[in-house]
Coordinates of C-alpha atoms in Angstrom, one line a residue:
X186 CA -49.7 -58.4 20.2
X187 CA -53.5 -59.6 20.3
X188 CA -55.4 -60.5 16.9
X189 CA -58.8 -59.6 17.0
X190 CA -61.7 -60.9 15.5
X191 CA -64.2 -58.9 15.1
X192 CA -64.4 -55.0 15.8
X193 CA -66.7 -55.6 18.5
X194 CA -63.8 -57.0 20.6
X195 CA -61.1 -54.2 19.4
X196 CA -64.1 -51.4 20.4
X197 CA -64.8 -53.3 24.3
X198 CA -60.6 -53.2 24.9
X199 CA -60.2 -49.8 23.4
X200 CA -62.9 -48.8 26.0
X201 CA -61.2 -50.4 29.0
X202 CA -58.4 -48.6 27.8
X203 CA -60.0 -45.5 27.7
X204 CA -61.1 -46.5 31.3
X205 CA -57.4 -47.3 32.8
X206 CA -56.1 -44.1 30.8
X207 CA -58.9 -42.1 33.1
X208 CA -58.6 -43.8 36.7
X209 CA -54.5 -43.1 36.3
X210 CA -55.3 -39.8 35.5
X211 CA -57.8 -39.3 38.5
X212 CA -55.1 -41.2 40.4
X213 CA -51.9 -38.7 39.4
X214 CA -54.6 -36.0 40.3
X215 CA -55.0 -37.3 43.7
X216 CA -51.2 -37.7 43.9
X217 CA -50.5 -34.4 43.1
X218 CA -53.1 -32.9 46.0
X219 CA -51.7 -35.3 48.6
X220 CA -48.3 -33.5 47.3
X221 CA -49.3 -29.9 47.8
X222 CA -51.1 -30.5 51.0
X223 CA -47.7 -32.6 52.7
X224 CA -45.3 -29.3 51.2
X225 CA -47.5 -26.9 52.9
X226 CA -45.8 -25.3 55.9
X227 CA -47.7 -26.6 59.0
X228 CA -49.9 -24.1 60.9
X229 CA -47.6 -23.1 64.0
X230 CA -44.6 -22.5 61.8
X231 CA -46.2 -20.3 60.1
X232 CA -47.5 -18.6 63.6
X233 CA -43.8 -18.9 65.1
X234 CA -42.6 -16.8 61.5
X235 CA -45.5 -14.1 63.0
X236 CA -44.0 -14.0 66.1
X237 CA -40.7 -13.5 65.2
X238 CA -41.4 -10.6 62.5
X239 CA -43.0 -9.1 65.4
X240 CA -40.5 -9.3 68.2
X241 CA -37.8 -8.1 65.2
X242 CA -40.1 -4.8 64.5
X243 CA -39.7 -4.1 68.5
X244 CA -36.2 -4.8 68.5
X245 CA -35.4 -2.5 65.8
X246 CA -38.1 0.3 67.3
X247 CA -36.4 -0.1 70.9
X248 CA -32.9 0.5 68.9
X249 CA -34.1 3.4 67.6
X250 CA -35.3 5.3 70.5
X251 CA -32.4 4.3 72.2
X252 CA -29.8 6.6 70.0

């Protein structure tokens, strides 16, 4: 644990404290974008999902006018 000696000392650590409390904050904020952005499906998945509720809705029309 540090001593101080005067309050002008506790006040300059407290406000690199306050400093290092902020960039991790920033930092976690960052994280969690770079999070959201990696678990996002990737463009052409979501195309090739499209695609195939499309060719499912002709299947099932081409079913029905066959009975």
């Amino acid at each position: 644990m540090k001593t101080y000696k005067d309050f002008e000392s506790i006040e300059r650590d407290l406000k690199i404290l306050n400093l290092e409390r902020k960039i991790a904050l920033e930092e976690i904020k960052h994280l969690k974008y770079e999070y959201q952005e990696a678990v996002k499906p990737p463009h052409w998945l979501q195309t090739g999902i499209d695609i195939m509720g499309k060719l499912s809705t002709l299947l099932m029309l081409k079913k029905a006018f066959k009975k």
